[in-house]
PDB file of C-alpha atoms and ligand atoms in Angstrom:
ATOM      1  CA  UNK A   4      -0.632 114.632-166.631  1.00 39.00           C
ATOM      2  CA  UNK A   5       2.373 114.460-168.926  1.00 46.00           C
ATOM      3  CA  UNK A   6       5.394 112.277-168.194  1.00 50.00           C
ATOM      4  CA  UNK A   7       7.791 114.630-169.947  1.00 43.00           C
ATOM      5  CA  UNK A   8       8.770 118.096-168.791  1.00 47.00           C
ATOM      6  CA  UNK A   9       9.705 119.230-172.306  1.00 70.00           C
ATOM      7  CA  UNK A  10       8.036 117.827-175.397  1.00 86.00           C
ATOM      8  CA  UNK A  11       9.594 114.665-176.727  1.00 97.00           C
ATOM      9  CA  UNK A  12       9.097 113.283-180.187  1.00 98.00           C
ATOM     10  CA  UNK A  13       7.979 109.775-181.013  1.00 98.00           C
ATOM     11  CA  UNK A  14       7.727 107.866-184.294  1.00 98.00           C
ATOM     12  CA  UNK A  15       5.578 104.733-184.546  1.00 99.00           C
ATOM     13  CA  UNK A  16       5.495 102.506-187.647  1.00 98.00           C
ATOM     14  CA  UNK A  17       2.135 101.150-188.817  1.00 98.00           C
ATOM     15  CA  UNK A  18       0.169 103.535-186.611  1.00 98.00           C
ATOM     16  CA  UNK A  19      -3.317 103.725-188.125  1.00 98.00           C
ATOM     17  CA  UNK A  20      -4.910 100.694-186.498  1.00 97.00           C
ATOM     18  CA  UNK A  21      -4.577  97.935-183.920  1.00 97.00           C
ATOM     19  CA  UNK A  22      -1.627  97.957-181.553  1.00 98.00           C
ATOM     20  CA  UNK A  23       0.166 100.754-183.449  1.00 98.00           C
ATOM     21  CA  UNK A  24      -2.796 103.082-183.075  1.00 98.00           C
ATOM     22  CA  UNK A  25      -3.093 102.332-179.359  1.00 98.00           C
ATOM     23  CA  UNK A  26       0.629 103.141-178.981  1.00 98.00           C
ATOM     24  CA  UNK A  27       0.201 106.422-180.870  1.00 98.00           C
ATOM     25  CA  UNK A  28      -2.705 107.429-178.638  1.00 98.00           C
ATOM     26  CA  UNK A  29      -0.986 106.364-175.432  1.00 98.00           C
ATOM     27  CA  UNK A  30       2.203 108.303-176.239  1.00 98.00           C
ATOM     28  CA  UNK A  31       0.060 111.326-177.187  1.00 98.00           C
ATOM     29  CA  UNK A  32      -1.685 111.056-173.785  1.00 97.00           C
ATOM     30  CA  UNK A  33       1.753 110.972-172.135  1.00 97.00           C
ATOM     31  CA  UNK A  34       2.646 114.321-173.723  1.00 97.00           C
ATOM     32  CA  UNK A  35       4.713 113.303-176.734  1.00 98.00           C
ATOM     33  CA  UNK A  36       4.508 114.765-180.207  1.00 98.00           C
ATOM     34  CA  UNK A  37       3.648 111.719-182.268  1.00 98.00           C
ATOM     35  CA  UNK A  38       4.459 110.872-185.872  1.00 98.00           C
ATOM     36  CA  UNK A  39       3.329 107.596-187.358  1.00 98.00           C
ATOM     37  CA  UNK A  40       3.784 105.812-190.649  1.00 98.00           C
ATOM     38  CA  UNK A  41       1.164 104.066-192.717  1.00 98.00           C
ATOM     39  CA  UNK A  42       1.369 102.095-195.922  1.00 97.00           C
ATOM     40  CA  UNK A  43      -1.880 102.828-197.789  1.00 96.00           C
ATOM     41  CA  UNK A  44      -4.726 103.815-195.437  1.00 93.00           C
ATOM     42  CA  UNK A  45      -4.506 107.564-196.027  1.00 96.00           C
ATOM     43  CA  UNK A  46      -8.069 108.362-194.901  1.00 97.00           C
ATOM     44  CA  UNK A  47      -7.507 106.578-191.529  1.00 98.00           C
ATOM     45  CA  UNK A  48      -4.147 108.352-191.213  1.00 98.00           C
ATOM     46  CA  UNK A  49      -5.707 111.760-191.891  1.00 98.00           C
ATOM     47  CA  UNK A  50      -8.555 111.200-189.455  1.00 97.00           C
ATOM     48  CA  UNK A  51      -6.124 110.065-186.733  1.00 98.00           C
ATOM     49  CA  UNK A  52      -3.991 113.182-187.247  1.00 98.00           C
ATOM     50  CA  UNK A  53      -7.136 115.345-187.088  1.00 98.00           C
ATOM     51  CA  UNK A  54      -8.303 113.609-183.906  1.00 98.00           C
ATOM     52  CA  UNK A  55      -4.889 114.062-182.249  1.00 98.00           C
ATOM     53  CA  UNK A  56      -4.618 117.701-183.312  1.00 98.00           C
ATOM     54  CA  UNK A  57      -8.149 118.216-182.010  1.00 98.00           C
ATOM     55  CA  UNK A  58      -6.819 117.152-178.601  1.00 96.00           C
ATOM     56  CA  UNK A  59      -3.940 119.639-178.875  1.00 97.00           C
ATOM     57  CA  UNK A  60      -1.337 116.996-179.809  1.00 97.00           C
ATOM     58  CA  UNK A  61       1.304 117.719-182.450  1.00 98.00           C
ATOM     59  CA  UNK A  62       0.911 114.842-184.886  1.00 98.00           C
ATOM     60  CA  UNK A  63       2.265 113.843-188.282  1.00 98.00           C
ATOM     61  CA  UNK A  64       1.302 111.025-190.662  1.00 98.00           C
ATOM     62  CA  UNK A  65       4.011 109.761-193.004  1.00 98.00           C
ATOM     63  CA  UNK A  66       3.131 107.526-195.922  1.00 98.00           C
ATOM     64  CA  UNK A  67       5.560 104.755-196.748  1.00 98.00           C
ATOM     65  CA  UNK A  68       6.194 101.052-196.753  1.00 98.00           C
ATOM     66  CA  UNK A  69       8.336 100.272-193.706  1.00 98.00           C
ATOM     67  CA  UNK A  70      10.250  97.681-195.693  1.00 98.00           C
ATOM     68  CA  UNK A  71      11.622 100.436-197.945  1.00 98.00           C
ATOM     69  CA  UNK A  72      15.003 101.711-196.780  1.00 98.00           C
ATOM     70  CA  UNK A  73      14.436 105.046-198.543  1.00 98.00           C
ATOM     71  CA  UNK A  74      10.980 105.571-197.030  1.00 98.00           C
ATOM     72  CA  UNK A  75      12.282 104.794-193.537  1.00 98.00           C
ATOM     73  CA  UNK A  76      15.098 107.325-193.948  1.00 98.00           C
ATOM     74  CA  UNK A  77      12.602 109.910-195.234  1.00 98.00           C
ATOM     75  CA  UNK A  78      10.269 109.344-192.272  1.00 98.00           C
ATOM     76  CA  UNK A  79      13.027 109.753-189.681  1.00 98.00           C
ATOM     77  CA  UNK A  80      14.327 112.826-191.499  1.00 98.00           C
ATOM     78  CA  UNK A  81      10.846 114.366-191.600  1.00 98.00           C
ATOM     79  CA  UNK A  82      10.539 114.018-187.818  1.00 98.00           C
ATOM     80  CA  UNK A  83      14.001 115.375-187.017  1.00 97.00           C
ATOM     81  CA  UNK A  84      13.585 118.266-189.472  1.00 97.00           C
ATOM     82  CA  UNK A  85      10.139 119.256-188.254  1.00 97.00           C
ATOM     83  CA  UNK A  86      10.549 118.671-184.512  1.00 97.00           C
ATOM     84  CA  UNK A  87      14.336 118.764-184.006  1.00 96.00           C
ATOM     85  CA  UNK A  88      14.908 115.275-182.580  1.00 97.00           C
ATOM     86  CA  UNK A  89      13.654 111.720-182.490  1.00 98.00           C
ATOM     87  CA  UNK A  90      13.393 110.543-178.905  1.00 98.00           C
ATOM     88  CA  UNK A  91      11.281 107.411-179.166  1.00 98.00           C
ATOM     89  CA  UNK A  92      11.100 104.988-182.090  1.00 98.00           C
ATOM     90  CA  UNK A  93       8.520 102.208-181.970  1.00 99.00           C
ATOM     91  CA  UNK A  94       8.816  99.562-184.682  1.00 99.00           C
ATOM     92  CA  UNK A  95       5.314  98.133-184.743  1.00 98.00           C
ATOM     93  CA  UNK A  96       4.521  97.432-188.431  1.00 98.00           C
ATOM     94  CA  UNK A  97       4.156  93.735-189.113  1.00 98.00           C
ATOM     95  CA  UNK A  98       2.214  91.110-191.054  1.00 97.00           C
ATOM     96  CA  UNK A  99       1.438  87.397-190.980  1.00 97.00           C
ATOM     97  CA  UNK A 100       1.409  84.927-193.895  1.00 97.00           C
ATOM     98  CA  UNK A 101       0.675  81.715-192.014  1.00 95.00           C
ATOM     99  CA  UNK A 102       0.991  78.257-193.464  1.00 96.00           C
ATOM    100  CA  UNK A 103       2.477  74.931-192.520  1.00 97.00           C
ATOM    101  CA  UNK A 104       6.060  74.743-193.720  1.00 97.00           C
ATOM    102  CA  UNK A 105       5.148  72.158-196.360  1.00 98.00           C
ATOM    103  CA  UNK A 106       2.822  74.674-198.025  1.00 97.00           C
ATOM    104  CA  UNK A 107       4.739  77.860-197.281  1.00 98.00           C
ATOM    105  CA  UNK A 108       5.912  79.594-200.430  1.00 98.00           C
ATOM    106  CA  UNK A 109       9.162  81.474-200.817  1.00 98.00           C
ATOM    107  CA  UNK A 110       7.041  84.572-201.300  1.00 98.00           C
ATOM    108  CA  UNK A 111       5.337  84.021-197.887  1.00 98.00           C
ATOM    109  CA  UNK A 112       8.761  83.719-196.310  1.00 98.00           C
ATOM    110  CA  UNK A 113      10.227  86.785-198.021  1.00 98.00           C
ATOM    111  CA  UNK A 114       7.177  88.984-197.410  1.00 98.00           C
ATOM    112  CA  UNK A 115       7.153  88.293-193.677  1.00 98.00           C
ATOM    113  CA  UNK A 116      10.906  88.675-193.224  1.00 98.00           C
ATOM    114  CA  UNK A 117      10.899  91.914-195.208  1.00 98.00           C
ATOM    115  CA  UNK A 118       7.859  93.492-193.546  1.00 98.00           C
ATOM    116  CA  UNK A 119       8.677  92.371-190.006  1.00 98.00           C
ATOM    117  CA  UNK A 120      12.471  92.272-189.738  1.00 98.00           C
ATOM    118  CA  UNK A 121      13.989  94.360-192.516  1.00 98.00           C
ATOM    119  CA  UNK A 122      11.611  97.188-191.593  1.00 98.00           C
ATOM    120  CA  UNK A 123      13.076  97.203-188.063  1.00 99.00           C
ATOM    121  CA  UNK A 124      16.592  97.337-189.493  1.00 98.00           C
ATOM    122  CA  UNK A 125      15.540 100.197-191.796  1.00 98.00           C
ATOM    123  CA  UNK A 126      14.125 102.433-189.093  1.00 98.00           C
ATOM    124  CA  UNK A 127      16.833 101.669-186.523  1.00 98.00           C
ATOM    125  CA  UNK A 128      19.487 102.420-189.115  1.00 98.00           C
ATOM    126  CA  UNK A 129      17.823 105.731-189.970  1.00 98.00           C
ATOM    127  CA  UNK A 130      17.463 106.699-186.286  1.00 98.00           C
ATOM    128  CA  UNK A 131      20.923 105.441-185.257  1.00 97.00           C
ATOM    129  CA  UNK A 132      22.903 108.578-186.089  1.00 97.00           C
ATOM    130  CA  UNK A 133      20.443 111.192-184.756  1.00 97.00           C
ATOM    131  CA  UNK A 134      19.993 109.266-181.496  1.00 97.00           C
ATOM    132  CA  UNK A 135      23.742 108.752-181.140  1.00 96.00           C
ATOM    133  CA  UNK A 136      24.337 112.479-181.664  1.00 96.00           C
ATOM    134  CA  UNK A 137      21.598 113.346-179.167  1.00 95.00           C
ATOM    135  CA  UNK A 138      23.225 110.925-176.742  1.00 95.00           C
ATOM    136  CA  UNK A 139      19.831 109.558-175.897  1.00 97.00           C
ATOM    137  CA  UNK A 140      16.776 107.814-177.238  1.00 98.00           C
ATOM    138  CA  UNK A 141      14.446 104.886-176.844  1.00 98.00           C
ATOM    139  CA  UNK A 142      13.921 102.179-179.390  1.00 98.00           C
ATOM    140  CA  UNK A 143      11.075  99.756-178.735  1.00 99.00           C
ATOM    141  CA  UNK A 144      10.560  96.900-181.159  1.00 99.00           C
ATOM    142  CA  UNK A 145       7.358  94.883-181.282  1.00 99.00           C
ATOM    143  CA  UNK A 146       8.030  91.153-181.471  1.00 98.00           C
ATOM    144  CA  UNK A 147       5.610  88.383-180.438  1.00 98.00           C
ATOM    145  CA  UNK A 148       5.379  85.623-177.862  1.00 98.00           C
ATOM    146  CA  UNK A 149       5.630  83.333-180.901  1.00 97.00           C
ATOM    147  CA  UNK A 150       9.201  84.571-181.431  1.00 98.00           C
ATOM    148  CA  UNK A 151      10.020  83.015-178.053  1.00 98.00           C
ATOM    149  CA  UNK A 152       7.851  79.884-178.025  1.00 96.00           C
ATOM    150  CA  UNK A 153       7.410  79.067-181.735  1.00 96.00           C
ATOM    151  CA  UNK A 154       4.039  78.152-183.254  1.00 94.00           C
ATOM    152  CA  UNK A 155       3.077  75.610-185.924  1.00 94.00           C
ATOM    153  CA  UNK A 156       2.095  77.346-189.152  1.00 95.00           C
ATOM    154  CA  UNK A 157       4.208  80.393-188.327  1.00 96.00           C
ATOM    155  CA  UNK A 158       7.824  79.437-189.127  1.00 98.00           C
ATOM    156  CA  UNK A 159       8.249  82.638-191.123  1.00 98.00           C
ATOM    157  CA  UNK A 160       6.559  84.868-188.535  1.00 98.00           C
ATOM    158  CA  UNK A 161       8.331  83.234-185.561  1.00 98.00           C
ATOM    159  CA  UNK A 162      11.711  83.565-187.303  1.00 98.00           C
ATOM    160  CA  UNK A 163      11.092  87.251-188.011  1.00 98.00           C
ATOM    161  CA  UNK A 164       9.970  87.926-184.436  1.00 98.00           C
ATOM    162  CA  UNK A 165      12.847  85.938-182.891  1.00 99.00           C
ATOM    163  CA  UNK A 166      15.146  87.868-185.220  1.00 99.00           C
ATOM    164  CA  UNK A 167      13.875  91.110-183.726  1.00 99.00           C
ATOM    165  CA  UNK A 168      14.934  89.924-180.263  1.00 99.00           C
ATOM    166  CA  UNK A 169      18.522  89.069-181.302  1.00 98.00           C
ATOM    167  CA  UNK A 170      18.746  92.238-183.359  1.00 99.00           C
ATOM    168  CA  UNK A 171      17.578  94.377-180.424  1.00 99.00           C
ATOM    169  CA  UNK A 172      20.021  92.837-177.941  1.00 98.00           C
ATOM    170  CA  UNK A 173      22.887  93.489-180.362  1.00 98.00           C
ATOM    171  CA  UNK A 174      21.815  97.073-180.979  1.00 98.00           C
ATOM    172  CA  UNK A 175      21.345  97.641-177.228  1.00 98.00           C
ATOM    173  CA  UNK A 176      25.013  96.676-176.778  1.00 98.00           C
ATOM    174  CA  UNK A 177      26.098  98.990-179.615  1.00 98.00           C
ATOM    175  CA  UNK A 178      24.151 102.012-178.413  1.00 98.00           C
ATOM    176  CA  UNK A 179      24.291 101.664-174.626  1.00 98.00           C
ATOM    177  CA  UNK A 180      27.314 103.933-174.246  1.00 97.00           C
ATOM    178  CA  UNK A 181      25.356 106.666-176.079  1.00 97.00           C
ATOM    179  CA  UNK A 182      22.457 106.544-173.652  1.00 97.00           C
ATOM    180  CA  UNK A 183      20.118 104.885-176.147  1.00 98.00           C
ATOM    181  CA  UNK A 184      18.046 101.964-174.869  1.00 98.00           C
ATOM    182  CA  UNK A 185      16.694  99.225-177.117  1.00 99.00           C
ATOM    183  CA  UNK A 186      13.972  96.932-175.813  1.00 99.00           C
ATOM    184  CA  UNK A 187      11.377  94.540-177.150  1.00 99.00           C
ATOM    185  CA  UNK A 188       7.718  94.131-176.297  1.00 99.00           C
ATOM    186  CA  UNK A 189       6.404  90.681-177.189  1.00 98.00           C
ATOM    187  CA  UNK A 190       2.609  90.599-177.174  1.00 98.00           C
ATOM    188  CA  UNK A 191       0.586  87.424-176.792  1.00 97.00           C
ATOM    189  CA  UNK A 192      -2.843  87.138-178.387  1.00 95.00           C
ATOM    190  CA  UNK A 193      -4.230  90.639-178.983  1.00 96.00           C
ATOM    191  CA  UNK A 194      -7.696  91.398-180.365  1.00 93.00           C
ATOM    192  CA  UNK A 195      -6.928  93.249-183.659  1.00 91.00           C
ATOM    193  CA  UNK A 196      -7.542  92.861-187.403  1.00 89.00           C
ATOM    194  CA  UNK A 197      -4.488  90.569-187.470  1.00 84.00           C
ATOM    195  CA  UNK A 198      -6.165  87.990-185.229  1.00 86.00           C
ATOM    196  CA  UNK A 199      -9.767  88.585-186.405  1.00 87.00           C
ATOM    197  CA  UNK A 200      -9.383  85.869-189.041  1.00 81.00           C
ATOM    198  CA  UNK A 201      -8.894  83.121-186.425  1.00 81.00           C
ATOM    199  CA  UNK A 202     -11.817  80.734-185.990  1.00 84.00           C
ATOM    200  CA  UNK A 203     -13.836  80.708-182.739  1.00 87.00           C
ATOM    201  CA  UNK A 204     -12.444  77.243-181.966  1.00 87.00           C
ATOM    202  CA  UNK A 205      -8.833  78.417-182.399  1.00 82.00           C
ATOM    203  CA  UNK A 206      -9.599  81.469-180.273  1.00 86.00           C
ATOM    204  CA  UNK A 207     -11.132  79.374-177.474  1.00 90.00           C
ATOM    205  CA  UNK A 208      -8.169  76.970-177.500  1.00 87.00           C
ATOM    206  CA  UNK A 209      -5.821  79.924-177.271  1.00 86.00           C
ATOM    207  CA  UNK A 210      -7.678  81.583-174.379  1.00 93.00           C
ATOM    208  CA  UNK A 211      -7.758  78.362-172.369  1.00 95.00           C
ATOM    209  CA  UNK A 212      -3.935  78.232-172.586  1.00 94.00           C
ATOM    210  CA  UNK A 213      -3.532  81.783-171.220  1.00 97.00           C
ATOM    211  CA  UNK A 214      -3.060  81.846-167.429  1.00 97.00           C
ATOM    212  CA  UNK A 215      -4.936  85.168-167.183  1.00 97.00           C
ATOM    213  CA  UNK A 216      -7.772  83.578-169.221  1.00 95.00           C
ATOM    214  CA  UNK A 217      -8.383  86.514-171.535  1.00 95.00           C
ATOM    215  CA  UNK A 218      -6.984  87.913-174.729  1.00 95.00           C
ATOM    216  CA  UNK A 219      -5.216  91.268-174.652  1.00 97.00           C
ATOM    217  CA  UNK A 220      -6.556  94.554-175.941  1.00 97.00           C
ATOM    218  CA  UNK A 221      -4.154  96.851-177.839  1.00 98.00           C
ATOM    219  CA  UNK A 222      -4.031  99.182-174.824  1.00 98.00           C
ATOM    220  CA  UNK A 223      -2.366  96.407-172.762  1.00 98.00           C
ATOM    221  CA  UNK A 224       0.546  96.455-175.188  1.00 98.00           C
ATOM    222  CA  UNK A 225       0.622 100.255-175.478  1.00 98.00           C
ATOM    223  CA  UNK A 226       0.970 100.551-171.684  1.00 98.00           C
ATOM    224  CA  UNK A 227       4.168  98.478-171.748  1.00 98.00           C
ATOM    225  CA  UNK A 228       5.577 100.534-174.619  1.00 98.00           C
ATOM    226  CA  UNK A 229       4.752 103.753-172.804  1.00 98.00           C
ATOM    227  CA  UNK A 230       6.571 102.492-169.719  1.00 98.00           C
ATOM    228  CA  UNK A 231       9.686 101.540-171.704  1.00 98.00           C
ATOM    229  CA  UNK A 232       9.648 105.006-173.301  1.00 98.00           C
ATOM    230  CA  UNK A 233       9.338 106.753-169.931  1.00 97.00           C
ATOM    231  CA  UNK A 234      12.041 108.164-167.673  1.00 96.00           C
ATOM    232  CA  UNK A 235      11.318 105.334-165.221  1.00 97.00           C
ATOM    233  CA  UNK A 236      12.725 102.799-167.701  1.00 98.00           C
ATOM    234  CA  UNK A 237      16.078 104.542-168.225  1.00 97.00           C
ATOM    235  CA  UNK A 238      18.089 101.637-166.741  1.00 98.00           C
ATOM    236  CA  UNK A 239      16.396  98.923-168.809  1.00 98.00           C
ATOM    237  CA  UNK A 240      17.959  97.857-172.101  1.00 98.00           C
ATOM    238  CA  UNK A 241      18.234  94.738-174.230  1.00 98.00           C
ATOM    239  CA  UNK A 242      15.163  93.232-172.584  1.00 98.00           C
ATOM    240  CA  UNK A 243      12.149  91.432-173.968  1.00 98.00           C
ATOM    241  CA  UNK A 244       8.959  92.101-172.049  1.00 98.00           C
ATOM    242  CA  UNK A 245       6.286  89.499-172.725  1.00 98.00           C
ATOM    243  CA  UNK A 246       2.842  91.077-172.475  1.00 98.00           C
ATOM    244  CA  UNK A 247       0.922  87.875-172.982  1.00 98.00           C
ATOM    245  CA  UNK A 248      -1.164  87.037-169.918  1.00 98.00           C
ATOM    246  CA  UNK A 249       1.460  84.434-169.022  1.00 98.00           C
ATOM    247  CA  UNK A 250       1.093  82.437-172.269  1.00 96.00           C
ATOM    248  CA  UNK A 251       4.791  82.217-173.056  1.00 96.00           C
ATOM    249  CA  UNK A 252       6.261  81.393-169.640  1.00 95.00           C
TER     250      UNK A 252
HETATM  251  P1  NAD B   9      -2.702  94.936-187.645  1.00 95.41           P
HETATM  252  O1  NAD B   9      -2.656  94.100-188.879  1.00 95.41           O
HETATM  253  O2  NAD B   9      -4.033  95.255-187.053  1.00 95.41           O
HETATM  254  O3  NAD B   9      -1.913  96.302-187.854  1.00 95.41           O
HETATM  255  C1  NAD B   9      -0.625  96.320-188.384  1.00 95.41           C
HETATM  256  C2  NAD B   9      -0.387  97.664-189.011  1.00 95.41           C
HETATM  257  O4  NAD B   9       0.920  97.678-189.560  1.00 95.41           O
HETATM  258  C3  NAD B   9      -1.366  97.941-190.159  1.00 95.41           C
HETATM  259  O5  NAD B   9      -1.789  99.283-190.087  1.00 95.41           O
HETATM  260  C4  NAD B   9      -0.510  97.678-191.397  1.00 95.41           C
HETATM  261  O6  NAD B   9      -0.929  98.409-192.523  1.00 95.41           O
HETATM  262  C5  NAD B   9       0.845  98.147-190.904  1.00 95.41           C
HETATM  263  N1  NAD B   9       1.932  97.575-191.689  1.00 95.41           N
HETATM  264  C6  NAD B   9       2.222  96.274-191.889  1.00 95.41           C
HETATM  265  N2  NAD B   9       3.288  96.174-192.688  1.00 95.41           N
HETATM  266  C7  NAD B   9       3.673  97.445-193.009  1.00 95.41           C
HETATM  267  C8  NAD B   9       4.703  98.000-193.777  1.00 95.41           C
HETATM  268  N3  NAD B   9       5.565  97.219-194.431  1.00 95.41           N
HETATM  269  N4  NAD B   9       4.795  99.321-193.847  1.00 95.41           N
HETATM  270  C9  NAD B   9       3.946 100.140-193.209  1.00 95.41           C
HETATM  271  N5  NAD B   9       2.944  99.676-192.448  1.00 95.41           N
HETATM  272  C10 NAD B   9       2.804  98.343-192.364  1.00 95.41           C
HETATM  273  O7  NAD B   9      -1.788  94.159-186.607  1.00 95.41           O
HETATM  274  P2  NAD B   9      -1.598  94.334-185.028  1.00 95.41           P
HETATM  275  O8  NAD B   9      -2.230  93.152-184.396  1.00 95.41           O
HETATM  276  O9  NAD B   9      -1.948  95.688-184.582  1.00 95.41           O
HETATM  277  O10 NAD B   9      -0.022  94.099-184.967  1.00 95.41           O
HETATM  278  C11 NAD B   9       0.924  95.116-184.678  1.00 95.41           C
HETATM  279  C12 NAD B   9       2.246  94.452-184.353  1.00 95.41           C
HETATM  280  O11 NAD B   9       2.086  93.604-183.217  1.00 95.41           O
HETATM  281  C13 NAD B   9       2.799  93.566-185.470  1.00 95.41           C
HETATM  282  O12 NAD B   9       4.189  93.685-185.543  1.00 95.41           O
HETATM  283  C14 NAD B   9       2.411  92.176-185.014  1.00 95.41           C
HETATM  284  O13 NAD B   9       3.244  91.193-185.557  1.00 95.41           O
HETATM  285  C15 NAD B   9       2.560  92.311-183.519  1.00 95.41           C
HETATM  286  N6  NAD B   9       1.810  91.325-182.757  1.00 95.41           N
HETATM  287  C16 NAD B   9       0.464  91.235-182.850  1.00 95.41           C
HETATM  288  C17 NAD B   9      -0.186  90.271-182.102  1.00 95.41           C
HETATM  289  C18 NAD B   9      -1.684  90.100-182.128  1.00 95.41           C
HETATM  290  O14 NAD B   9      -2.180  89.150-181.502  1.00 95.41           O
HETATM  291  N7  NAD B   9      -2.446  90.956-182.779  1.00 95.41           N
HETATM  292  C19 NAD B   9       0.531  89.399-181.285  1.00 95.41           C
HETATM  293  C20 NAD B   9       1.900  89.526-181.231  1.00 95.41           C
HETATM  294  C21 NAD B   9       2.540  90.499-181.964  1.00 95.41           C
END
């Protein structure tokens, strides 16, 4: 059953795998047309579009690095041109470059800030005017529990993810009068390629600290995003929803 009477259009950054892919599929299940960006994995992008179209979903894959201002503007323009509006923007693309501060290079710092925080600025800036004109829209930015709690070895990542929270609250205040909501979903430990490189010992230590005693699957995060995009969330803005099994409380 769809949650939207008329088709709404969603754009998800970094949509070919992990949490982004689960968000794409969940929004498609909820009846949205879904566009997603990808940086280099064109075969995964094509097969995801084919799979969605096979299910009768209007889907679009847009190549581009989310940290490029031009590419972000092009992606938003492609959606508004093709489908007429952009109703939901999910800023999901992100990377890690972990290291203790003493060994963290300037390049590790810049790469994480650019991929995780500037990319959010880029897409929100591109969607700002169309959403303002529409007098409606949903922006959902993916942060991390680490942006709230901090984590050794992740000063760059935590700063970028905390930055997303302050950014989103500010934008929520700017756009509230136009009927646009801006919220943050902050996942805890989610089983994806990003976390696959952790050792078994680190994984076990992490799970034992989670009150719900399990790691998340990408669908746990997608469900929260889908809720924040839905009509039922129309009076929620500027919030950060931790989807972390209780890890960050
Ligand atoms: P992932 O590495 O499996 O997938 C991330 C996707 O984003 C990839 O497809 C990657 O190519 C894309 N991407 C990264 N930078 C990009 C850029 N500049 N332009 C375009 N695409 C880009 O990671 P994931 O675990 O699915 O993470 C998704 C989001 O969730 C990230 O923002 C991450 O920081 C956040 N997050 C993940 C976890 C976790 O435990 N996995 C926890 C908290 C937050």
